[in-house]
Amino acid sequence: ARGVAPLRIADFQEVLGEPTVALTKLRELCFSGIPFDGGLRCLCWKILLNYLPLEKALWSSLLKKQRDLYSQFLKEMIIQPGIAKANLGVSREDVTLEDHPLNPNPDSRWNTYFKDNEVLLQIDKDVRRLYPDMAFFQRPTDYPCLLILDPQNEFETLRRRVEQTTLKSQTVARNRSGVTNVSSPLKTTPSSLNEYEVLPNGCEAHWEVVERILFIYAKLNPGIAYVQGMNEIVGPLYYTFATDPNSEWKEHAEADTFFCFTNLMSEIRDNFIKSLDDSQCGITYKMEKVYSTLKEKDVELYLKLQEQNIKPQFFAFRWLTLLLSQEFLLPDVIRIWDSLFADDKRFDFLLLVCCAMLTLIRDQLLEGDFTLNMRLLQDYPISDVHLILKKAKELQDSK
């Protein structure tokens, strides 16, 4: 494999070196896995997720514009009502006079503040336990958000806001799959992880950055706001951008992740909207598609699952909604996403990956009873994603 690596890197550099990137060529290369070296993966994902245009000459101006826009979002959405800016010359009393916490007006900034807190508490609960088996999300970022952590400002960080809020966190019942939980047995948090070390002032952990991205997304997309599981989608994106070897890109991981996440969600958001579950674009339709594809490829296995009344929503709900991010370790999830993002039919390949996962454990499934098979499907036993992707490709080619 080592001999191939420099050649593969050269192939990527050649395609990315053109004044206009040839998208079809790039997709083909990315489909087989993107090298991490030289920030290639970060760059390719930004192109595949329609954040960067194909014309290279436009990149720097677009990035500047989007990153400035993100700073604007931070200023508008994270600064609290009632916290006046000393440098604006407005005293705190003036701000509180015109709008106060008990103001019944629905347009009151305080009213919005309390509503936002409910969403924030749910996000906070979910992001604190992102990838508990990895220290990364608990570590301080090299590029804390100066806009918020600058001691000259009186902004309250979201973490402080959660700690100070008196609202009790309600567990929002957003689990729609009936039987299975959204998080997999692999990802349960050991109790020792509930106690995080508190970082000194002026530092912030990577999970706090993810929290901010999700909070701003929820504010800008009130129709969907925040649904449990979105944290599992933003996690691998942010991790990839925040570990970019190119430091001037790494510094803007937060803004770049936000826009890539927004673009990705625009393609998969229907999976998160309960009212669309049974429509053509909803998650039920996609889960049934996994079974109809399986029936085509392996009718014996399909009939066995039917006979045991193992419905696709018992396992495929999580596989599809979270793009397999809960079934594998993070580096493997990232490798799977190389292929998914490169798929020009946008996630048709995901259905084949799900089918491949089923056919690779067919012997165990054919022998197992309901309980055993449910355990296999909810805690998938094969960790070799290359084997799974290879099988999925075979299924694709055998159409």
Coordinates of C-alpha atoms in Angstrom, one line a residue:
A1 CA 0.0 0.0 0.0
R2 CA 2.9 2.4 0.7
G3 CA 4.0 2.3 -2.9
V4 CA 0.6 3.3 -4.1
A5 CA 0.2 6.2 -1.7
P6 CA 2.5 8.7 -3.4
L7 CA 0.9 7.9 -6.7
R8 CA -2.6 8.4 -5.3
I9 CA -1.6 11.7 -3.7
A10 CA -0.1 12.8 -7.1
D11 CA -3.4 11.9 -8.8
F12 CA -5.4 14.0 -6.4
Q13 CA -2.9 16.9 -6.7
E14 CA -3.2 16.8 -10.5
V15 CA -7.0 17.0 -10.4
L16 CA -7.0 19.7 -7.7
G17 CA -4.2 21.6 -9.5
E18 CA -6.3 22.4 -12.5
P19 CA -7.9 25.9 -12.8
T20 CA -11.3 24.2 -12.9
V21 CA -11.6 20.9 -10.9
A22 CA -13.0 18.1 -13.0
L23 CA -15.7 16.9 -10.7
T24 CA -16.3 13.5 -12.3
K25 CA -12.6 12.7 -12.0
L26 CA -12.5 13.9 -8.5
R27 CA -15.5 11.9 -7.5
E28 CA -13.9 8.7 -8.9
L29 CA -10.7 9.3 -6.9
C30 CA -12.5 10.2 -3.7
F31 CA -14.8 7.2 -4.0
S32 CA -11.8 4.9 -3.3
G33 CA -10.7 6.9 -0.2
I34 CA -9.0 10.2 0.1
P35 CA -5.5 10.5 1.6
F36 CA -5.3 12.6 4.7
D37 CA -1.9 14.0 3.6
G38 CA -1.6 17.7 2.8
G39 CA -5.1 18.4 3.8
L40 CA -6.5 16.6 0.7
R41 CA -9.5 15.1 2.5
C42 CA -10.5 18.5 4.0
L43 CA -10.3 20.1 0.6
C44 CA -12.1 17.3 -1.3
W45 CA -14.9 17.2 1.2
K46 CA -15.4 21.0 0.8
I47 CA -15.8 20.6 -2.9
L48 CA -18.0 17.4 -2.7
L49 CA -20.3 19.1 -0.2
N50 CA -20.7 22.1 -2.6
Y51 CA -19.0 24.6 -0.2
L52 CA -16.1 25.3 -2.6
P53 CA -16.9 26.0 -6.3
L54 CA -15.0 24.1 -9.0
E55 CA -13.2 27.3 -10.2
K56 CA -10.1 27.6 -8.0
A57 CA -9.8 31.4 -8.6
L58 CA -13.0 31.9 -6.6
W59 CA -11.9 30.0 -3.5
S60 CA -10.2 32.7 -1.5
S61 CA -12.9 35.3 -1.9
L62 CA -15.7 32.8 -1.2
L63 CA -14.0 31.6 1.9
K64 CA -13.5 35.1 3.2
K65 CA -17.1 36.0 2.6
Q66 CA -18.5 32.9 4.3
R67 CA -16.2 33.1 7.3
D68 CA -17.2 36.8 7.7
L69 CA -20.8 35.8 7.5
Y70 CA -20.3 33.2 10.2
S71 CA -18.7 35.8 12.5
Q72 CA -21.8 37.8 11.9
F73 CA -24.0 34.9 13.0
L74 CA -22.0 34.6 16.1
K75 CA -22.4 38.3 16.9
E76 CA -26.2 38.1 16.3
M77 CA -27.0 34.8 17.9
I78 CA -24.6 34.1 20.8
I79 CA -24.6 37.5 22.4
Q80 CA -27.1 37.6 25.2
P81 CA -30.0 40.1 25.6
G82 CA -29.4 42.3 28.6
I83 CA -25.6 42.1 28.3
A84 CA -24.7 45.5 27.0
K85 CA -21.5 46.2 25.2
A86 CA -19.5 48.6 27.2
N87 CA -17.7 49.9 24.1
L88 CA -21.0 50.8 22.5
G89 CA -21.6 53.2 25.3
V90 CA -25.0 51.6 26.2
S91 CA -25.4 51.0 29.9
R92 CA -27.0 47.8 31.1
E93 CA -30.0 49.6 32.6
D94 CA -31.0 51.1 29.2
V95 CA -31.0 47.7 27.6
T96 CA -33.1 46.2 30.5
L97 CA -35.6 49.0 30.5
E98 CA -36.8 48.4 27.0
D99 CA -36.8 44.6 27.3
H100 CA -36.7 42.5 30.5
P101 CA -37.1 38.8 31.3
L102 CA -40.8 39.1 32.2
N103 CA -41.7 41.0 29.0
P104 CA -44.8 39.0 27.6
N105 CA -44.2 40.3 24.1
P106 CA -43.5 37.3 21.8
D107 CA -40.9 39.4 20.0
S108 CA -39.0 40.0 23.3
R109 CA -35.4 39.0 23.0
W110 CA -35.7 37.5 26.5
N111 CA -38.6 35.3 25.3
T112 CA -36.4 34.1 22.5
Y113 CA -33.6 33.6 25.0
F114 CA -35.6 31.2 27.1
K115 CA -36.9 29.3 24.1
D116 CA -33.4 29.0 22.8
N117 CA -32.3 27.6 26.1
E118 CA -34.5 24.5 25.8
V119 CA -32.8 23.7 22.5
L120 CA -29.4 24.5 23.9
L121 CA -29.9 22.1 26.8
Q122 CA -30.7 19.3 24.4
I123 CA -27.7 20.1 22.2
D124 CA -25.4 20.4 25.3
K125 CA -26.4 17.0 26.6
D126 CA -25.6 15.4 23.2
V127 CA -22.4 17.1 22.4
R128 CA -20.7 16.5 25.7
R129 CA -20.7 12.8 25.0
L130 CA -19.5 12.9 21.4
Y131 CA -17.2 10.0 20.7
P132 CA -16.5 9.2 24.4
D133 CA -13.8 6.8 23.4
M134 CA -11.7 9.6 22.0
A135 CA -10.1 12.4 24.0
F136 CA -10.2 14.9 21.0
F137 CA -13.6 16.5 21.8
Q138 CA -12.7 17.1 25.4
R139 CA -9.3 18.8 24.5
P140 CA -8.9 22.5 24.2
T141 CA -8.9 23.9 20.6
D142 CA -5.8 25.7 19.4
Y143 CA -8.1 28.4 18.0
P144 CA -10.6 29.4 20.6
C145 CA -13.3 31.8 19.3
L146 CA -11.8 35.2 20.2
L147 CA -15.0 36.9 19.4
I148 CA -16.6 35.1 22.4
L149 CA -13.6 34.5 24.7
D150 CA -12.1 38.0 24.4
P151 CA -12.0 39.3 28.0
Q152 CA -12.9 42.8 26.6
N153 CA -16.3 41.3 25.7
E154 CA -19.0 40.5 28.2
F155 CA -20.3 37.6 26.2
E156 CA -21.4 34.6 28.0
T157 CA -20.2 31.3 26.5
L158 CA -22.9 28.7 25.7
R159 CA -21.3 26.4 28.3
R160 CA -21.8 29.1 31.0
R161 CA -25.3 29.7 29.8
V162 CA -26.1 26.0 30.3
E163 CA -24.5 26.0 33.7
Q164 CA -26.4 29.1 34.9
T165 CA -29.8 28.3 33.4
T166 CA -32.4 27.3 35.9
L167 CA -34.4 25.4 33.4
K168 CA -34.4 21.7 34.0
S169 CA -33.2 19.8 31.0
Q170 CA -36.1 17.8 29.6
T171 CA -35.1 14.8 27.5
V172 CA -36.9 15.6 24.3
A173 CA -38.5 12.4 23.1
R174 CA -37.3 12.5 19.6
N175 CA -36.6 8.8 19.1
R176 CA -38.8 7.7 16.3
S177 CA -37.5 4.2 15.6
G178 CA -39.8 2.4 18.0
V179 CA -37.4 -0.2 19.3
T180 CA -33.9 0.9 19.0
N181 CA -32.3 3.9 20.6
V182 CA -30.5 6.5 18.5
S183 CA -27.2 5.8 20.1
S184 CA -25.6 2.4 19.8
P185 CA -24.3 0.1 22.6
L186 CA -20.8 1.0 21.5
K187 CA -21.2 4.6 22.3
T188 CA -22.6 4.5 25.8
T189 CA -20.7 6.8 28.1
P190 CA -18.9 5.4 31.1
S191 CA -20.1 7.3 34.1
S192 CA -16.5 8.6 34.8
L193 CA -16.8 10.6 31.6
N194 CA -19.7 12.6 33.0
E195 CA -17.3 14.6 35.0
Y196 CA -15.2 16.7 32.6
E197 CA -12.3 18.7 33.7
V198 CA -13.1 22.3 33.5
L199 CA -10.8 24.2 31.2
P200 CA -9.3 27.5 32.4
N201 CA -10.8 30.8 31.3
G202 CA -9.9 31.7 27.7
C203 CA -9.9 28.1 26.6
E204 CA -12.7 26.1 25.0
A205 CA -13.0 22.4 24.2
H206 CA -13.8 21.1 20.8
W207 CA -17.2 19.9 21.9
E208 CA -18.1 23.5 22.8
V209 CA -17.3 24.5 19.2
V210 CA -19.6 21.7 17.9
E211 CA -22.3 23.0 20.4
R212 CA -22.0 26.5 18.9
I213 CA -22.3 25.2 15.3
L214 CA -25.5 23.2 16.2
F215 CA -27.0 26.1 18.1
I216 CA -26.5 28.5 15.2
Y217 CA -27.9 25.9 12.8
A218 CA -31.0 25.5 15.0
K219 CA -31.5 29.3 15.2
L220 CA -31.2 29.7 11.4
N221 CA -33.4 26.7 10.6
P222 CA -36.4 26.9 13.0
G223 CA -38.4 24.5 10.9
I224 CA -36.2 21.6 11.9
A225 CA -34.2 23.3 14.7
Y226 CA -32.2 20.6 16.5
V227 CA -32.9 16.9 16.4
Q228 CA -30.9 14.3 18.4
G229 CA -28.4 12.7 16.1
M230 CA -27.4 15.8 14.3
N231 CA -24.4 15.9 16.7
E232 CA -23.3 12.6 15.2
I233 CA -23.3 14.2 11.7
V234 CA -21.4 17.3 12.6
G235 CA -18.8 15.4 14.7
P236 CA -16.9 13.7 11.9
L237 CA -17.0 16.8 9.7
Y238 CA -15.6 19.1 12.5
Y239 CA -13.0 16.5 13.5
T240 CA -11.8 16.3 9.9
F241 CA -11.5 20.1 9.5
A242 CA -10.1 20.7 12.9
T243 CA -7.2 18.2 12.3
D244 CA -6.4 19.6 8.9
P245 CA -2.6 19.7 8.6
N246 CA -2.9 23.1 6.8
S247 CA -3.0 25.5 9.8
E248 CA -4.6 28.5 8.0
W249 CA -7.6 26.2 7.0
K250 CA -7.6 24.5 10.4
E251 CA -8.0 27.9 12.1
H252 CA -11.4 28.3 10.3
A253 CA -12.6 24.8 11.0
E254 CA -15.7 26.1 12.9
A255 CA -17.1 28.3 10.1
D256 CA -16.2 25.8 7.3
T257 CA -17.8 22.9 9.3
F258 CA -20.9 25.0 9.8
F259 CA -21.4 25.6 6.0
C260 CA -20.5 22.0 5.0
F261 CA -22.9 20.7 7.7
T262 CA -25.7 23.0 6.5
N263 CA -25.1 21.8 2.9
L264 CA -25.1 18.2 4.0
M265 CA -28.2 18.6 6.1
S266 CA -30.0 20.2 3.1
E267 CA -29.6 16.8 1.4
I268 CA -30.5 14.5 4.4
R269 CA -32.7 16.7 6.6
D270 CA -35.9 14.9 5.5
N271 CA -34.6 11.9 7.5
F272 CA -34.9 14.1 10.6
I273 CA -38.4 15.4 10.0
K274 CA -40.9 13.1 11.5
S275 CA -43.9 14.4 9.5
L276 CA -42.1 13.3 6.3
D277 CA -41.3 9.8 7.6
D278 CA -43.8 8.1 5.2
S279 CA -43.4 10.3 2.2
Q280 CA -41.2 9.5 -0.8
C281 CA -38.4 11.5 0.6
G282 CA -38.7 10.3 4.2
I283 CA -36.8 7.8 6.1
T284 CA -39.4 4.9 6.0
Y285 CA -39.2 4.9 2.2
K286 CA -35.4 4.6 2.4
M287 CA -35.5 1.9 5.0
E288 CA -37.9 -0.1 2.8
K289 CA -35.5 0.5 -0.1
V290 CA -32.8 -1.3 1.8
Y291 CA -35.0 -4.4 2.1
S292 CA -36.2 -4.2 -1.6
T293 CA -32.5 -4.0 -2.7
L294 CA -31.7 -7.0 -0.4
K295 CA -34.5 -9.0 -1.9
E296 CA -33.0 -8.4 -5.3
K297 CA -29.5 -9.4 -4.2
D298 CA -30.2 -12.2 -1.6
V299 CA -33.7 -13.4 -1.5
E300 CA -33.0 -16.1 1.1
L301 CA -31.7 -13.7 3.6
Y302 CA -34.5 -11.2 2.9
L303 CA -37.1 -14.0 3.6
K304 CA -35.4 -15.0 6.8
L305 CA -35.5 -11.5 8.2
Q306 CA -39.1 -11.1 7.1
E307 CA -40.0 -14.4 8.7
Q308 CA -38.5 -13.3 12.0
N309 CA -40.4 -10.0 11.7
I310 CA -37.1 -8.1 11.8
K311 CA -38.2 -4.7 10.5
P312 CA -35.7 -2.4 8.8
Q313 CA -36.5 0.4 11.3
F314 CA -35.0 -1.8 14.1
F315 CA -31.6 -1.1 12.7
A316 CA -31.6 0.7 9.4
F317 CA -33.2 3.8 10.9
R318 CA -30.0 4.6 12.7
W319 CA -27.7 3.4 9.9
L320 CA -29.3 5.6 7.3
T321 CA -30.2 8.7 9.4
L322 CA -26.7 9.0 10.9
L323 CA -24.8 7.9 7.8
L324 CA -23.4 4.9 9.8
S325 CA -21.6 7.3 12.1
Q326 CA -22.6 5.2 15.2
E327 CA -21.7 1.8 13.8
F328 CA -18.0 2.3 13.4
L329 CA -15.0 4.0 14.9
L330 CA -14.4 7.6 13.8
P331 CA -11.5 6.9 11.3
D332 CA -13.7 4.3 9.6
V333 CA -16.7 6.5 9.5
I334 CA -14.6 9.1 7.8
R335 CA -13.4 6.5 5.2
I336 CA -17.1 5.5 4.5
W337 CA -18.0 9.2 4.1
D338 CA -15.3 9.6 1.4
S339 CA -17.3 7.2 -0.7
L340 CA -20.7 8.6 0.3
F341 CA -19.8 12.2 -0.5
A342 CA -18.3 11.1 -3.8
D343 CA -21.5 9.4 -4.8
D344 CA -23.1 11.5 -7.5
K345 CA -26.5 10.0 -6.9
R346 CA -26.2 11.3 -3.3
F347 CA -26.5 8.4 -0.8
D348 CA -27.8 5.7 -3.2
F349 CA -24.5 4.1 -2.4
L350 CA -25.5 4.2 1.3
L351 CA -28.3 1.8 0.6
L352 CA -25.8 -0.6 -1.0
V353 CA -23.5 -0.3 2.0
C354 CA -26.4 -1.3 4.3
C355 CA -27.1 -4.3 2.1
A356 CA -23.4 -5.2 2.0
M357 CA -23.4 -5.1 5.8
L358 CA -26.4 -7.6 5.9
T359 CA -25.0 -10.0 3.3
L360 CA -21.6 -10.1 5.0
I361 CA -23.2 -11.6 8.1
R362 CA -25.7 -13.6 6.2
D363 CA -24.5 -17.0 7.6
Q364 CA -24.9 -15.8 11.2
L365 CA -28.3 -14.2 10.4
L366 CA -29.6 -17.3 8.7
E367 CA -28.7 -19.4 11.8
G368 CA -29.7 -16.9 14.5
D369 CA -33.0 -16.5 16.2
F370 CA -34.7 -13.1 16.6
T371 CA -32.8 -12.0 19.7
L372 CA -29.4 -13.0 18.4
N373 CA -30.0 -11.3 15.1
M374 CA -31.3 -8.1 16.7
R375 CA -28.1 -8.0 18.7
L376 CA -26.0 -8.5 15.6
L377 CA -27.8 -5.7 13.7
Q378 CA -27.8 -3.2 16.6
D379 CA -24.2 -3.8 17.4
Y380 CA -22.7 -4.7 14.1
P381 CA -19.9 -7.2 14.4
I382 CA -17.6 -6.5 11.4
S383 CA -15.2 -3.6 11.9
D384 CA -13.4 -3.9 8.5
V385 CA -15.0 -1.1 6.5
H386 CA -12.8 -1.8 3.5
L387 CA -14.4 -5.2 3.2
I388 CA -17.9 -3.6 3.5
L389 CA -17.2 -1.0 0.9
K390 CA -15.7 -3.6 -1.5
K391 CA -18.9 -5.7 -1.1
A392 CA -21.1 -2.6 -1.6
K393 CA -19.2 -1.8 -4.8
E394 CA -19.7 -5.4 -6.0
L395 CA -23.4 -5.0 -5.4
Q396 CA -23.4 -1.8 -7.3
D397 CA -21.6 -3.3 -10.3
S398 CA -23.9 -6.3 -10.4
K399 CA -26.9 -4.2 -11.1

